[in-house]
PDB file of N, CA and C in Angstrom:
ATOM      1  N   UNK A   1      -4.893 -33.965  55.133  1.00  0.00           N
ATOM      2  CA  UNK A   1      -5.975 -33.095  54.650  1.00  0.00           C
ATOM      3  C   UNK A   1      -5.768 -32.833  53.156  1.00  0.00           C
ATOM      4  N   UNK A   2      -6.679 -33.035  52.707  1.00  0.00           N
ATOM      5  CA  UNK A   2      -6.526 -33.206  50.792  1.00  0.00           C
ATOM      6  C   UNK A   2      -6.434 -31.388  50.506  1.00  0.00           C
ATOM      7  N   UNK A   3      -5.771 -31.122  50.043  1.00  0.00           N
ATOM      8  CA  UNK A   3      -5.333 -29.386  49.229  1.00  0.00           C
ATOM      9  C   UNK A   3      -6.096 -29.604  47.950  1.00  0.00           C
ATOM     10  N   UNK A   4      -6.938 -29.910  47.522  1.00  0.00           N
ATOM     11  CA  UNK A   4      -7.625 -30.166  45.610  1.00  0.00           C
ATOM     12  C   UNK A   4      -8.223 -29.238  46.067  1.00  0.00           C
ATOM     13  N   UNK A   5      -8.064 -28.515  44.947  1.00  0.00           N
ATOM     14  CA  UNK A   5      -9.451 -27.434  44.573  1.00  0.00           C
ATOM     15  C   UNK A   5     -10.555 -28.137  44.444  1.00  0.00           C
ATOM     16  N   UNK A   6     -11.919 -27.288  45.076  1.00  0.00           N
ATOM     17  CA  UNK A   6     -13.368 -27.710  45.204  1.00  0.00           C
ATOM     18  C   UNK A   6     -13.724 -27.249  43.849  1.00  0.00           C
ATOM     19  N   UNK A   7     -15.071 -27.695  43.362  1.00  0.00           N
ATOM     20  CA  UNK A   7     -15.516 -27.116  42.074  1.00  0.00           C
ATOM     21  C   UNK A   7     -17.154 -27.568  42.559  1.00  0.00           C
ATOM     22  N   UNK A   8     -17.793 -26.535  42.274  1.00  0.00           N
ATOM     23  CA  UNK A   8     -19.340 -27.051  42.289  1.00  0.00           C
ATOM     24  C   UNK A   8     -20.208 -26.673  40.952  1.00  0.00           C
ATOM     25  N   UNK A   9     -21.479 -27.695  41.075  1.00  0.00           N
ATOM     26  CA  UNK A   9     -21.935 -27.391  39.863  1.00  0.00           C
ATOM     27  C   UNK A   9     -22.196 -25.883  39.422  1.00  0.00           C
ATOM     28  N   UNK A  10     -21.925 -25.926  38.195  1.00  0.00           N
ATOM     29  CA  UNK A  10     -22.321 -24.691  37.795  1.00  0.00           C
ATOM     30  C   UNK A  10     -20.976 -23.819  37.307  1.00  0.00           C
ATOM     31  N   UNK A  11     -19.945 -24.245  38.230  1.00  0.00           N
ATOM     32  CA  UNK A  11     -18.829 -23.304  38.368  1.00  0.00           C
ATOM     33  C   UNK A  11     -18.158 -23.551  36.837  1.00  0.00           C
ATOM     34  N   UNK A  12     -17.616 -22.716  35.927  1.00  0.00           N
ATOM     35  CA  UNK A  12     -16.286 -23.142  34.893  1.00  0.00           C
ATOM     36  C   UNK A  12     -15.377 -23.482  35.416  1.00  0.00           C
ATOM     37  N   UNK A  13     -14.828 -24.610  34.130  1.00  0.00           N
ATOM     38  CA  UNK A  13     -13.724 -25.670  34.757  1.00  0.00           C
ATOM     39  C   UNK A  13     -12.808 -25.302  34.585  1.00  0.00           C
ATOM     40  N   UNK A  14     -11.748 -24.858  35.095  1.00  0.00           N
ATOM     41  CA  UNK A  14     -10.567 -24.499  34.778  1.00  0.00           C
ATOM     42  C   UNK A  14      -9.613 -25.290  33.612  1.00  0.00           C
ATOM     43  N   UNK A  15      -9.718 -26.329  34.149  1.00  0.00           N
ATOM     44  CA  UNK A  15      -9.077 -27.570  33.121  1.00  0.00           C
ATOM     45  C   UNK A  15      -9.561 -28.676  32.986  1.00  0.00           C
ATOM     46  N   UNK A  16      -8.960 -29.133  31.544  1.00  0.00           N
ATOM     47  CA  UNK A  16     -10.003 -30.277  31.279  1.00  0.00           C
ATOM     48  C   UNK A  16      -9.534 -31.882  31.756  1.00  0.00           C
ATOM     49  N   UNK A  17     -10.411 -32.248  32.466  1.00  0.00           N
ATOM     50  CA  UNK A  17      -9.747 -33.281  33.341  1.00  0.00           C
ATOM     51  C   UNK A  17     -10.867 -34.154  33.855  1.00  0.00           C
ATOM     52  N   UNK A  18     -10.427 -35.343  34.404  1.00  0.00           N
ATOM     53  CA  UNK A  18     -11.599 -36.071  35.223  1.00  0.00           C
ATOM     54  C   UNK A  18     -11.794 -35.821  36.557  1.00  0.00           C
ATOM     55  N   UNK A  19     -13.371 -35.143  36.944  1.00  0.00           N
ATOM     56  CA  UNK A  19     -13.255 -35.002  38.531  1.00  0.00           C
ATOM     57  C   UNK A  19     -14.050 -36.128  38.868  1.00  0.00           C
ATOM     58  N   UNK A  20     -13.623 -36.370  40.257  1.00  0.00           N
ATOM     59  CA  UNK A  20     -14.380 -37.269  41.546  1.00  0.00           C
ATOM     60  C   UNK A  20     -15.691 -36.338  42.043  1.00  0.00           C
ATOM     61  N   UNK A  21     -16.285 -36.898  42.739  1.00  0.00           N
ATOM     62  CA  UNK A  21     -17.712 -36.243  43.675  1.00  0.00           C
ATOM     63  C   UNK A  21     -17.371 -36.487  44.651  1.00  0.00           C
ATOM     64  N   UNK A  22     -17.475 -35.477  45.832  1.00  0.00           N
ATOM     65  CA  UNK A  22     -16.942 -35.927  47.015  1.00  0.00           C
ATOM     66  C   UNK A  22     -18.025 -35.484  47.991  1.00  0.00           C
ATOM     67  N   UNK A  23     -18.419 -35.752  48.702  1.00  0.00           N
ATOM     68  CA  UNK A  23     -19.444 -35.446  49.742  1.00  0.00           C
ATOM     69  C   UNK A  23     -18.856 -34.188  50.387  1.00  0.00           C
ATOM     70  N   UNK A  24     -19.840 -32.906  50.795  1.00  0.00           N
ATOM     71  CA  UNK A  24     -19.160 -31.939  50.928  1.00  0.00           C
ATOM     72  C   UNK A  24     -18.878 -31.824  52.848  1.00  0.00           C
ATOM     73  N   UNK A  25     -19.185 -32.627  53.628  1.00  0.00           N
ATOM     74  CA  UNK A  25     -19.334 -33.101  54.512  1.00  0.00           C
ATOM     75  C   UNK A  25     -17.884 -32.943  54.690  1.00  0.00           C
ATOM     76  N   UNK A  26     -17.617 -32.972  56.497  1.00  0.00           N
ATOM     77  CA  UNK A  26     -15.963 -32.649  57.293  1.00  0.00           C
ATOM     78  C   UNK A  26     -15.531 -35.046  56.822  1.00  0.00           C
ATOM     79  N   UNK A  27     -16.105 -35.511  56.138  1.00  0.00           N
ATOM     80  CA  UNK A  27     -15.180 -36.666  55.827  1.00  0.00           C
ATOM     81  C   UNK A  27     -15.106 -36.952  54.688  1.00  0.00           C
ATOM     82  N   UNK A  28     -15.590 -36.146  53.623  1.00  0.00           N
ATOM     83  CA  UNK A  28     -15.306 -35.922  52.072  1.00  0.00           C
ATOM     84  C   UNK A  28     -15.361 -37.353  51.375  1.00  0.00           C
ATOM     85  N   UNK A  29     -16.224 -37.767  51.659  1.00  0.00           N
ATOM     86  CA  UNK A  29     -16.509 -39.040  51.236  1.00  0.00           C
ATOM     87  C   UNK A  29     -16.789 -39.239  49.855  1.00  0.00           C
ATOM     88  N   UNK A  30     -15.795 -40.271  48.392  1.00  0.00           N
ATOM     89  CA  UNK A  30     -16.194 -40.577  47.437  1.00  0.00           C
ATOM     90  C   UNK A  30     -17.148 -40.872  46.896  1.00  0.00           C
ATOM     91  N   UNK A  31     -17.738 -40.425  45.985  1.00  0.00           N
ATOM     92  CA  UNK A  31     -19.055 -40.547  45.692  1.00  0.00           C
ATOM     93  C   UNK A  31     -18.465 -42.158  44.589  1.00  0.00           C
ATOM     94  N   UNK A  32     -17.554 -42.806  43.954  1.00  0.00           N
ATOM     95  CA  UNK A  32     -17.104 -43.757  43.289  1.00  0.00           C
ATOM     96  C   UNK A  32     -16.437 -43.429  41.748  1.00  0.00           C
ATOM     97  N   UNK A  33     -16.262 -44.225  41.430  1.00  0.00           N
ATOM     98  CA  UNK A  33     -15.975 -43.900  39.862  1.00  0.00           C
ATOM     99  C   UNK A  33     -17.385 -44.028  39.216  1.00  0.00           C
ATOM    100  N   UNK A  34     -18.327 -44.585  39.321  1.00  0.00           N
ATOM    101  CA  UNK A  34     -19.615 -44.330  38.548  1.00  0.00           C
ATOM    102  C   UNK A  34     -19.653 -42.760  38.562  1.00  0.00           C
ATOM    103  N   UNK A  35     -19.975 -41.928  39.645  1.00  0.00           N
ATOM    104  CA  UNK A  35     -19.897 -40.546  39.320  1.00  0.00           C
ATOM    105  C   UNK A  35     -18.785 -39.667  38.969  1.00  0.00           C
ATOM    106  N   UNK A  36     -18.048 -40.103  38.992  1.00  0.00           N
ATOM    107  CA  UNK A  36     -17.089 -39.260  37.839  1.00  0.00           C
ATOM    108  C   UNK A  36     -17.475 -38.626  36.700  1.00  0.00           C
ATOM    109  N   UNK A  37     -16.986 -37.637  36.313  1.00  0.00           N
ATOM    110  CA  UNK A  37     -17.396 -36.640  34.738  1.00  0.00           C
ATOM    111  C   UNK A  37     -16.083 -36.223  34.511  1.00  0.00           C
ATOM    112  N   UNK A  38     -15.734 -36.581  33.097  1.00  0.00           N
ATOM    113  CA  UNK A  38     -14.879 -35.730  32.160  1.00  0.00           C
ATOM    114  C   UNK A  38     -15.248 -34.110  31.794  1.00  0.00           C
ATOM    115  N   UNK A  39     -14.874 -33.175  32.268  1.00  0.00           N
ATOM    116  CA  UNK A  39     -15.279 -32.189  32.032  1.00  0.00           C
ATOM    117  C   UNK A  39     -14.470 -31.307  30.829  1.00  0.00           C
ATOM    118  N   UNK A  40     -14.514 -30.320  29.797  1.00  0.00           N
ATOM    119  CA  UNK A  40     -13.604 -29.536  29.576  1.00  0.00           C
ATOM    120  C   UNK A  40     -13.228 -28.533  30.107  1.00  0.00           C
ATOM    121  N   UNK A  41     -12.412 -27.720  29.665  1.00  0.00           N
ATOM    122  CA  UNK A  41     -12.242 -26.261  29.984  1.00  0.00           C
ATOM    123  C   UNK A  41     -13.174 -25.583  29.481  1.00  0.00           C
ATOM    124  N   UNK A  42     -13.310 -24.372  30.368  1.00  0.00           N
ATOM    125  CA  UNK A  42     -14.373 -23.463  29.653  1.00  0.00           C
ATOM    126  C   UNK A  42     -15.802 -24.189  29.851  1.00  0.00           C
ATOM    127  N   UNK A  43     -15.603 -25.017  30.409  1.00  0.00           N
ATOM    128  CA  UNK A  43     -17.457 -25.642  30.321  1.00  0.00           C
ATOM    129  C   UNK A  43     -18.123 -25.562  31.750  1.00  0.00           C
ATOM    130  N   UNK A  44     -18.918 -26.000  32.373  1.00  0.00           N
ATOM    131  CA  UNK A  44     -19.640 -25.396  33.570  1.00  0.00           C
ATOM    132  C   UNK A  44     -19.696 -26.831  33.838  1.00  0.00           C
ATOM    133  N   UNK A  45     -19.267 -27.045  35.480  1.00  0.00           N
ATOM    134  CA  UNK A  45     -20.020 -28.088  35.739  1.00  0.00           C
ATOM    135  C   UNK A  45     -21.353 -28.989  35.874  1.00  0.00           C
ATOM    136  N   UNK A  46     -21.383 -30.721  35.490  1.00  0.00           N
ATOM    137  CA  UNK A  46     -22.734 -30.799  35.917  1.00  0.00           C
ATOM    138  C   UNK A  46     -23.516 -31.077  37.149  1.00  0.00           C
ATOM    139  N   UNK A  47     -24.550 -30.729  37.160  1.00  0.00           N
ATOM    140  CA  UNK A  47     -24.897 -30.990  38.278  1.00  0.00           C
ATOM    141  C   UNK A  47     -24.282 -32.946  39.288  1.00  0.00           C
ATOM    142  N   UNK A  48     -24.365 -32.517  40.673  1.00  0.00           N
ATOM    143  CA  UNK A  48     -23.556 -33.380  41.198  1.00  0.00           C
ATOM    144  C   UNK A  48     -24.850 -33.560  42.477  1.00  0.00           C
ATOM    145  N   UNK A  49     -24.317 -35.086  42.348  1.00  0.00           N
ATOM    146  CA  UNK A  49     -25.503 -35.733  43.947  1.00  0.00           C
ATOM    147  C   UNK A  49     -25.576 -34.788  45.306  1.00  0.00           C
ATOM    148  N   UNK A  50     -26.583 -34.624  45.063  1.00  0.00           N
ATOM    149  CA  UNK A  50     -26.789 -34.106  46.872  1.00  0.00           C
ATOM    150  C   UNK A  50     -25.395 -33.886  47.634  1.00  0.00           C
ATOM    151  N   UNK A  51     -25.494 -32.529  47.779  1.00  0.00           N
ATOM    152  CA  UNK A  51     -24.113 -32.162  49.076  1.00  0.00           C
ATOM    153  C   UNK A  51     -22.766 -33.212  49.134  1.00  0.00           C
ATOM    154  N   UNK A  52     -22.255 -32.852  47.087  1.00  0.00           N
ATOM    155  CA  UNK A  52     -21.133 -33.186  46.871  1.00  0.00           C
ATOM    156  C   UNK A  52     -20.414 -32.276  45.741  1.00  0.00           C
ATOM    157  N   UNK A  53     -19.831 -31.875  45.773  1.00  0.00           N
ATOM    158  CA  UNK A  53     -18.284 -31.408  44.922  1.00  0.00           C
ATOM    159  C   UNK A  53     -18.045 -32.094  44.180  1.00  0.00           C
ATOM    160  N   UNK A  54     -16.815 -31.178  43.390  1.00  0.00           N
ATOM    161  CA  UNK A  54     -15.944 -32.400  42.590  1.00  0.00           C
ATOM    162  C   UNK A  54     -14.713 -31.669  42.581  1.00  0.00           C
ATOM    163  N   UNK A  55     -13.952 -32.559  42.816  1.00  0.00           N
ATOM    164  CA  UNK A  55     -12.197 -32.580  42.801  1.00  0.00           C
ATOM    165  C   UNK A  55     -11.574 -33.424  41.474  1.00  0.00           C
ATOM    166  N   UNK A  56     -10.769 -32.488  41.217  1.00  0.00           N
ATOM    167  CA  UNK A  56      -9.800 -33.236  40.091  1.00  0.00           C
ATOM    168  C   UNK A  56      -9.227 -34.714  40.329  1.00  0.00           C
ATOM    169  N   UNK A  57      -9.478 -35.863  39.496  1.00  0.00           N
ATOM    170  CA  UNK A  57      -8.210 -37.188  40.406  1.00  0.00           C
ATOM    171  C   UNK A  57      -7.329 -37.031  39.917  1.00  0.00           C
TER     172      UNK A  57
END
């Protein structure tokens, strides 16, 4: 069971890092490296595909 902090759009990023999209679904399915975002700190997430998250990789 993956322990990563969830982040959804909108939320400030704690740190600046590259997150994944993960389907928010019980099999947390990769959304790929095409959706990936570099985010900073201090910045708000962007919006993310339909009923997905993003986790730090």
């Amino acid at each position: 069971m993956s322990s990563k902090q969830k982040y959804w759009s909108g939320q400030e990023c704690p740190k600046t890092a590259t997150y994944g999209q993960y389907r928010d679904t019980n099999d947390n399915t990769y959304a790929g490296s095409s959706y990936d975002r570099h985010v900073q700190r201090g910045e708000r997430f962007p919006p993310s595909l339909n009923n997905h998250h993003f986790e730090e990789k």
